[in-house]
PDB file of C-alpha atoms in Angstrom:
ATOM      1  CA  MET A   1      -4.280  12.266 -31.598  1.00 53.00           C
ATOM      2  CA  THR A   2      -3.079  15.510 -29.855  1.00 61.00           C
ATOM      3  CA  ASP A   3      -0.827  14.996 -26.666  1.00 63.00           C
ATOM      4  CA  LEU A   4      -2.985  16.672 -23.628  1.00 64.00           C
ATOM      5  CA  ILE A   5       0.192  16.681 -21.400  1.00 63.00           C
ATOM      6  CA  LYS A   6       3.279  18.068 -22.922  1.00 67.00           C
ATOM      7  CA  ASP A   7       5.698  18.074 -20.450  1.00 77.00           C
ATOM      8  CA  LEU A   8       5.147  15.532 -17.408  1.00 80.00           C
ATOM      9  CA  SER A   9       8.165  17.131 -15.720  1.00 78.00           C
ATOM     10  CA  GLU A  10       6.365  20.048 -15.006  1.00 77.00           C
ATOM     11  CA  LEU A  11       3.766  17.782 -12.770  1.00 80.00           C
ATOM     12  CA  ARG A  12       4.700  17.512  -9.161  1.00 81.00           C
ATOM     13  CA  LEU A  13       3.642  18.214  -5.575  1.00 84.00           C
ATOM     14  CA  ASN A  14       5.626  19.387  -2.623  1.00 88.00           C
ATOM     15  CA  TYR A  15       5.215  16.958   0.278  1.00 91.00           C
ATOM     16  CA  GLN A  16       4.526  18.493   3.653  1.00 88.00           C
ATOM     17  CA  LYS A  17       2.152  16.953   5.922  1.00 91.00           C
ATOM     18  CA  GLY A  18       4.126  14.763   8.199  1.00 92.00           C
ATOM     19  CA  GLU A  19       7.607  13.482   9.276  1.00 95.00           C
ATOM     20  CA  LEU A  20       9.096  10.105  10.348  1.00 97.00           C
ATOM     21  CA  LEU A  21      11.592   9.795  12.862  1.00 97.00           C
ATOM     22  CA  GLU A  22      13.466   7.291  14.501  1.00 97.00           C
ATOM     23  CA  ASP A  23      12.451   7.941  18.104  1.00 96.00           C
ATOM     24  CA  GLN A  24       8.667   8.346  16.978  1.00 94.00           C
ATOM     25  CA  VAL A  25       8.258   5.242  15.637  1.00 98.00           C
ATOM     26  CA  LYS A  26       7.298   1.670  17.280  1.00 98.00           C
ATOM     27  CA  LEU A  27       9.956  -0.741  17.851  1.00 96.00           C
ATOM     28  CA  ASP A  28       7.713  -3.474  16.065  1.00 97.00           C
ATOM     29  CA  PRO A  29       6.926  -2.836  12.525  1.00 98.00           C
ATOM     30  CA  HIS A  30       3.643  -4.543  12.374  1.00 98.00           C
ATOM     31  CA  GLU A  31       2.512  -2.067  15.668  1.00 98.00           C
ATOM     32  CA  GLN A  32       3.774   0.936  13.460  1.00 98.00           C
ATOM     33  CA  PHE A  33       1.687  -0.667  10.569  1.00 98.00           C
ATOM     34  CA  LEU A  34      -1.267  -0.487  12.957  1.00 98.00           C
ATOM     35  CA  LEU A  35      -0.744   3.121  13.757  1.00 98.00           C
ATOM     36  CA  TRP A  36      -0.755   4.213  10.441  1.00 98.00           C
ATOM     37  CA  PHE A  37      -3.434   2.134   9.139  1.00 98.00           C
ATOM     38  CA  ASN A  38      -5.875   3.234  11.764  1.00 98.00           C
ATOM     39  CA  HIS A  39      -4.989   6.800  10.899  1.00 97.00           C
ATOM     40  CA  ALA A  40      -5.910   5.979   7.525  1.00 98.00           C
ATOM     41  CA  LEU A  41      -9.245   4.429   8.853  1.00 98.00           C
ATOM     42  CA  ALA A  42     -10.022   7.453  10.954  1.00 98.00           C
ATOM     43  CA  ALA A  43      -9.367   9.407   8.005  1.00 97.00           C
ATOM     44  CA  GLN A  44     -12.060   8.019   5.992  1.00 97.00           C
ATOM     45  CA  LEU A  45      -9.817   7.472   3.342  1.00 97.00           C
ATOM     46  CA  HIS A  46     -10.979   5.509  -0.037  1.00 96.00           C
ATOM     47  CA  GLU A  47     -10.278   1.919   0.740  1.00 97.00           C
ATOM     48  CA  PRO A  48      -7.411   2.360   2.723  1.00 98.00           C
ATOM     49  CA  TYR A  49      -7.417  -1.512   2.999  1.00 98.00           C
ATOM     50  CA  ALA A  50      -6.548  -1.842  -0.848  1.00 98.00           C
ATOM     51  CA  MET A  51      -2.989  -2.770  -1.702  1.00 98.00           C
ATOM     52  CA  SER A  52      -0.611  -3.724  -4.661  1.00 98.00           C
ATOM     53  CA  LEU A  53       0.552  -7.111  -4.386  1.00 98.00           C
ATOM     54  CA  ALA A  54       3.789  -7.750  -6.744  1.00 98.00           C
ATOM     55  CA  THR A  55       4.608 -11.539  -7.488  1.00 98.00           C
ATOM     56  CA  ALA A  56       7.089 -12.977  -9.815  1.00 98.00           C
ATOM     57  CA  ASN A  57       6.908 -16.216 -11.692  1.00 97.00           C
ATOM     58  CA  ALA A  58       9.638 -18.862 -12.328  1.00 95.00           C
ATOM     59  CA  GLN A  59      11.199 -16.569 -15.112  1.00 96.00           C
ATOM     60  CA  GLY A  60      11.637 -13.633 -12.828  1.00 96.00           C
ATOM     61  CA  ARG A  61       8.887 -11.705 -15.097  1.00 97.00           C
ATOM     62  CA  PRO A  62       6.876  -9.595 -12.360  1.00 98.00           C
ATOM     63  CA  HIS A  63       3.165  -9.004 -12.124  1.00 98.00           C
ATOM     64  CA  VAL A  64       1.591  -6.409  -9.877  1.00 98.00           C
ATOM     65  CA  ARG A  65      -1.998  -5.669  -9.466  1.00 97.00           C
ATOM     66  CA  THR A  66      -4.524  -4.513  -6.672  1.00 98.00           C
ATOM     67  CA  VAL A  67      -5.962  -6.610  -4.120  1.00 98.00           C
ATOM     68  CA  LEU A  68      -7.709  -5.982  -0.753  1.00 98.00           C
ATOM     69  CA  LEU A  69      -6.033  -6.644   2.763  1.00 98.00           C
ATOM     70  CA  ARG A  70      -8.544  -8.929   4.718  1.00 98.00           C
ATOM     71  CA  GLY A  71      -6.342  -9.660   7.842  1.00 97.00           C
ATOM     72  CA  ALA A  72      -3.443  -8.003   9.614  1.00 98.00           C
ATOM     73  CA  THR A  73      -1.794  -9.497  12.596  1.00 96.00           C
ATOM     74  CA  GLN A  74       1.687 -10.370  13.768  1.00 93.00           C
ATOM     75  CA  HIS A  75       1.330 -13.573  11.861  1.00 94.00           C
ATOM     76  CA  GLY A  76       1.255 -11.737   8.659  1.00 98.00           C
ATOM     77  CA  TYR A  77      -1.278  -9.954   5.902  1.00 98.00           C
ATOM     78  CA  ALA A  78      -4.072 -11.781   4.447  1.00 98.00           C
ATOM     79  CA  PHE A  79      -5.770 -11.701   0.980  1.00 98.00           C
ATOM     80  CA  TYR A  80      -7.975 -14.121  -0.792  1.00 98.00           C
ATOM     81  CA  THR A  81      -7.988 -15.274  -4.692  1.00 96.00           C
ATOM     82  CA  ASN A  82      -8.629 -18.012  -7.137  1.00 96.00           C
ATOM     83  CA  TYR A  83      -5.276 -20.335  -6.709  1.00 96.00           C
ATOM     84  CA  ASP A  84      -5.521 -20.613 -10.565  1.00 94.00           C
ATOM     85  CA  SER A  85      -5.074 -16.877 -10.920  1.00 94.00           C
ATOM     86  CA  GLN A  86      -1.769 -15.416 -12.371  1.00 95.00           C
ATOM     87  CA  LYS A  87      -0.862 -14.461  -8.551  1.00 96.00           C
ATOM     88  CA  GLY A  88      -1.755 -18.227  -7.572  1.00 96.00           C
ATOM     89  CA  MET A  89       0.508 -19.454 -10.178  1.00 96.00           C
ATOM     90  CA  ASP A  90       3.280 -17.411  -9.340  1.00 97.00           C
ATOM     91  CA  LEU A  91       3.401 -17.941  -5.829  1.00 98.00           C
ATOM     92  CA  GLU A  92       3.470 -21.534  -6.649  1.00 97.00           C
ATOM     93  CA  VAL A  93       7.132 -21.444  -7.950  1.00 98.00           C
ATOM     94  CA  ASN A  94       7.945 -18.471  -6.140  1.00 97.00           C
ATOM     95  CA  PRO A  95       6.404 -18.114  -2.763  1.00 98.00           C
ATOM     96  CA  TYR A  96       7.998 -14.334  -2.158  1.00 98.00           C
ATOM     97  CA  ALA A  97       5.845 -11.402  -2.719  1.00 98.00           C
ATOM     98  CA  GLU A  98       5.441  -7.614  -1.988  1.00 98.00           C
ATOM     99  CA  LEU A  99       2.874  -5.434  -0.658  1.00 98.00           C
ATOM    100  CA  LEU A 100       2.272  -1.655  -1.135  1.00 98.00           C
ATOM    101  CA  PHE A 101       0.148   0.400   0.668  1.00 98.00           C
ATOM    102  CA  TYR A 102      -0.199   3.965  -0.685  1.00 98.00           C
ATOM    103  CA  TRP A 103      -2.323   6.589   1.101  1.00 98.00           C
ATOM    104  CA  GLN A 104      -1.873  10.040  -1.123  1.00 96.00           C
ATOM    105  CA  GLU A 105      -3.978  11.988   1.291  1.00 96.00           C
ATOM    106  CA  GLN A 106      -1.470  11.356   4.067  1.00 97.00           C
ATOM    107  CA  GLU A 107       1.765  11.274   1.745  1.00 97.00           C
ATOM    108  CA  ARG A 108       2.499   8.157   3.194  1.00 98.00           C
ATOM    109  CA  GLN A 109       3.299   4.697   1.513  1.00 98.00           C
ATOM    110  CA  ILE A 110       4.250   1.477   3.198  1.00 98.00           C
ATOM    111  CA  ARG A 111       6.062  -1.817   1.716  1.00 98.00           C
ATOM    112  CA  VAL A 112       5.621  -5.186   3.344  1.00 98.00           C
ATOM    113  CA  SER A 113       7.876  -7.863   1.793  1.00 98.00           C
ATOM    114  CA  GLY A 114       8.145 -11.661   2.898  1.00 98.00           C
ATOM    115  CA  ARG A 115       7.189 -15.139   2.284  1.00 98.00           C
ATOM    116  CA  VAL A 116       3.728 -16.136   1.402  1.00 98.00           C
ATOM    117  CA  VAL A 117       1.746 -19.293   2.608  1.00 98.00           C
ATOM    118  CA  LYS A 118      -1.703 -20.580   1.795  1.00 98.00           C
ATOM    119  CA  ILE A 119      -4.378 -20.043   4.856  1.00 97.00           C
ATOM    120  CA  SER A 120      -5.728 -23.097   6.330  1.00 97.00           C
ATOM    121  CA  GLU A 121      -8.704 -24.565   4.269  1.00 97.00           C
ATOM    122  CA  GLU A 122     -10.950 -23.897   7.339  1.00 97.00           C
ATOM    123  CA  GLU A 123     -10.221 -20.079   7.719  1.00 97.00           C
ATOM    124  CA  SER A 124     -10.530 -19.821   4.257  1.00 97.00           C
ATOM    125  CA  THR A 125     -14.031 -21.323   4.342  1.00 97.00           C
ATOM    126  CA  ASP A 126     -14.867 -19.206   7.070  1.00 97.00           C
ATOM    127  CA  TYR A 127     -14.402 -16.081   5.376  1.00 97.00           C
ATOM    128  CA  TYR A 128     -15.880 -17.325   2.160  1.00 96.00           C
ATOM    129  CA  HIS A 129     -18.936 -17.493   4.028  1.00 97.00           C
ATOM    130  CA  LYS A 130     -18.934 -13.755   5.070  1.00 96.00           C
ATOM    131  CA  ARG A 131     -18.856 -12.245   1.590  1.00 96.00           C
ATOM    132  CA  PRO A 132     -22.019 -11.230   0.119  1.00 96.00           C
ATOM    133  CA  ARG A 133     -23.801 -14.031  -1.638  1.00 97.00           C
ATOM    134  CA  ASP A 134     -23.095 -12.490  -5.304  1.00 96.00           C
ATOM    135  CA  SER A 135     -19.309 -12.525  -4.246  1.00 96.00           C
ATOM    136  CA  GLN A 136     -19.507 -15.965  -3.587  1.00 96.00           C
ATOM    137  CA  ILE A 137     -21.143 -16.773  -6.959  1.00 96.00           C
ATOM    138  CA  ALA A 138     -18.838 -14.567  -8.490  1.00 95.00           C
ATOM    139  CA  ALA A 139     -15.792 -16.722  -7.522  1.00 95.00           C
ATOM    140  CA  HIS A 140     -17.549 -19.940  -8.679  1.00 95.00           C
ATOM    141  CA  VAL A 141     -18.168 -18.294 -12.124  1.00 94.00           C
ATOM    142  CA  SER A 142     -15.210 -16.436 -12.892  1.00 89.00           C
ATOM    143  CA  THR A 143     -12.553 -19.262 -13.342  1.00 84.00           C
ATOM    144  CA  PRO A 144     -10.159 -19.631 -14.433  1.00 82.00           C
ATOM    145  CA  GLN A 145      -9.604 -16.228 -13.378  1.00 85.00           C
ATOM    146  CA  SER A 146      -7.556 -14.240 -15.835  1.00 83.00           C
ATOM    147  CA  GLY A 147      -8.366 -16.549 -18.469  1.00 87.00           C
ATOM    148  CA  VAL A 148      -9.667 -15.202 -21.821  1.00 91.00           C
ATOM    149  CA  ILE A 149     -13.903 -14.875 -22.171  1.00 92.00           C
ATOM    150  CA  ALA A 150     -15.552 -14.275 -25.190  1.00 93.00           C
ATOM    151  CA  SER A 151     -17.633 -11.336 -24.245  1.00 95.00           C
ATOM    152  CA  ARG A 152     -19.005  -9.398 -21.009  1.00 95.00           C
ATOM    153  CA  ASP A 153     -22.498 -10.964 -21.788  1.00 96.00           C
ATOM    154  CA  GLU A 154     -21.190 -14.198 -21.588  1.00 95.00           C
ATOM    155  CA  LEU A 155     -19.726 -13.501 -17.827  1.00 95.00           C
ATOM    156  CA  GLN A 156     -23.009 -12.018 -17.089  1.00 95.00           C
ATOM    157  CA  GLN A 157     -24.908 -14.862 -18.250  1.00 95.00           C
ATOM    158  CA  ARG A 158     -22.807 -17.325 -16.417  1.00 94.00           C
ATOM    159  CA  PHE A 159     -23.423 -15.426 -13.213  1.00 95.00           C
ATOM    160  CA  TRP A 160     -27.180 -15.553 -13.653  1.00 96.00           C
ATOM    161  CA  ASP A 161     -27.261 -19.249 -14.580  1.00 94.00           C
ATOM    162  CA  TYR A 162     -25.483 -20.247 -11.253  1.00 93.00           C
ATOM    163  CA  HIS A 163     -27.209 -17.598  -9.370  1.00 95.00           C
ATOM    164  CA  ASP A 164     -30.508 -19.499 -10.871  1.00 95.00           C
ATOM    165  CA  THR A 165     -29.346 -22.701 -10.299  1.00 94.00           C
ATOM    166  CA  MET A 166     -28.299 -22.143  -6.860  1.00 94.00           C
ATOM    167  CA  ALA A 167     -31.277 -20.149  -5.588  1.00 93.00           C
ATOM    168  CA  ASN A 168     -33.028 -22.901  -3.360  1.00 92.00           C
ATOM    169  CA  GLN A 169     -29.566 -23.745  -1.832  1.00 93.00           C
ATOM    170  CA  GLU A 170     -29.300 -21.633   1.269  1.00 93.00           C
ATOM    171  CA  GLN A 171     -25.389 -21.882   1.568  1.00 95.00           C
ATOM    172  CA  LEU A 172     -22.800 -22.027  -1.287  1.00 96.00           C
ATOM    173  CA  ASP A 173     -19.929 -24.439  -1.266  1.00 96.00           C
ATOM    174  CA  LYS A 174     -16.699 -22.678  -1.292  1.00 97.00           C
ATOM    175  CA  PRO A 175     -14.777 -23.453  -4.367  1.00 95.00           C
ATOM    176  CA  GLU A 176     -11.620 -26.004  -4.099  1.00 95.00           C
ATOM    177  CA  PHE A 177      -9.755 -23.698  -6.248  1.00 96.00           C
ATOM    178  CA  TRP A 178     -10.413 -20.423  -4.153  1.00 97.00           C
ATOM    179  CA  GLY A 179      -8.767 -19.643  -0.724  1.00 97.00           C
ATOM    180  CA  GLY A 180      -6.565 -17.294   1.105  1.00 98.00           C
ATOM    181  CA  TYR A 181      -2.790 -16.773   1.371  1.00 98.00           C
ATOM    182  CA  ARG A 182      -0.742 -14.761   4.073  1.00 98.00           C
ATOM    183  CA  LEU A 183       2.281 -12.792   3.437  1.00 98.00           C
ATOM    184  CA  VAL A 184       4.368 -13.483   6.752  1.00 98.00           C
ATOM    185  CA  PRO A 185       6.822 -10.192   6.666  1.00 98.00           C
ATOM    186  CA  ASP A 186      10.747 -10.167   6.925  1.00 98.00           C
ATOM    187  CA  TYR A 187      11.009  -6.614   5.898  1.00 98.00           C
ATOM    188  CA  TYR A 188       8.875  -3.208   5.916  1.00 98.00           C
ATOM    189  CA  GLU A 189       9.800   0.145   4.875  1.00 98.00           C
ATOM    190  CA  PHE A 190       7.655   3.257   6.030  1.00 98.00           C
ATOM    191  CA  TRP A 191       7.773   6.300   3.500  1.00 98.00           C
ATOM    192  CA  GLN A 192       6.540   9.807   4.607  1.00 98.00           C
ATOM    193  CA  GLY A 193       6.582  12.409   1.869  1.00 96.00           C
ATOM    194  CA  ARG A 194       8.802  15.651   2.736  1.00 95.00           C
ATOM    195  CA  PRO A 195       9.373  18.938   1.448  1.00 93.00           C
ATOM    196  CA  ASN A 196      12.097  19.141  -1.247  1.00 92.00           C
ATOM    197  CA  ARG A 197      12.002  15.727  -1.893  1.00 91.00           C
ATOM    198  CA  LEU A 198      14.077  14.601   1.225  1.00 94.00           C
ATOM    199  CA  HIS A 199      11.481  11.941   2.188  1.00 97.00           C
ATOM    200  CA  ASP A 200      11.525  10.155   5.396  1.00 98.00           C
ATOM    201  CA  ARG A 201      12.100   6.330   4.785  1.00 98.00           C
ATOM    202  CA  LEU A 202      12.640   3.967   8.029  1.00 98.00           C
ATOM    203  CA  SER A 203      13.226   0.157   7.039  1.00 98.00           C
ATOM    204  CA  TYR A 204      12.623  -2.886   9.608  1.00 98.00           C
ATOM    205  CA  THR A 205      14.490  -5.953   8.608  1.00 98.00           C
ATOM    206  CA  ARG A 206      13.927  -9.278  10.367  1.00 96.00           C
ATOM    207  CA  THR A 207      17.319 -10.478  11.971  1.00 91.00           C
ATOM    208  CA  ASP A 208      16.652 -13.728  13.994  1.00 86.00           C
ATOM    209  CA  ASP A 209      14.132 -13.077  16.295  1.00 85.00           C
ATOM    210  CA  ALA A 210      14.766  -9.246  16.367  1.00 94.00           C
ATOM    211  CA  TRP A 211      13.869  -6.072  13.813  1.00 97.00           C
ATOM    212  CA  THR A 212      16.532  -3.790  12.543  1.00 97.00           C
ATOM    213  CA  LEU A 213      15.503  -0.350  12.267  1.00 98.00           C
ATOM    214  CA  GLN A 214      17.290   1.854   9.565  1.00 98.00           C
ATOM    215  CA  ARG A 215      17.054   5.020   7.859  1.00 98.00           C
ATOM    216  CA  LEU A 216      17.281   4.812   4.021  1.00 98.00           C
ATOM    217  CA  MET A 217      18.287   7.815   1.643  1.00 97.00           C
ATOM    218  CA  PRO A 218      15.512   9.365   0.053  1.00 95.00           C
TER     219      PRO A 218
END
């Protein structure tokens, strides 16, 4: 096979869409997060609520995937999944994780790290019933998540079998193995691309009941 790209070192952009200065950011990192997040929403970026979630298992082996942010408050950042998934198994033995938001069009990135806790059953059930019905069905049939399945056809058949079985049931029950997590942050890093790779990086680290703001080298 012929290589399409001979030298990746020649591929680069010169970032120049903004700056990030200490006297311009919020004292509270969650408020700064909301400021940037709302900028991304207002700009109608494609799925600005998509985020990379990094976890690690008991042996320290990392796993990363894209999930959707489903809540952002002072108490933390919420997402939902199958508890028996790889991320669920990782969090069972190592409850620390990191989120990454990257908005290419604005040359911005946010890292959020902290301890992950399960969301209450009541809150998970409430969110489950807000999902489209087909998504609710998918939660029932795509288990164990990340498990091996013989074919796409088998998965589709599971979906339609459950769909037909539950056709007369107005409301589906939330699966016991499905629900939410909330990452409670103790560290944030805000990154703004800058010319000549002299990027702006500001970190917030939790110390007791306060946040310490520092500038990091690019």
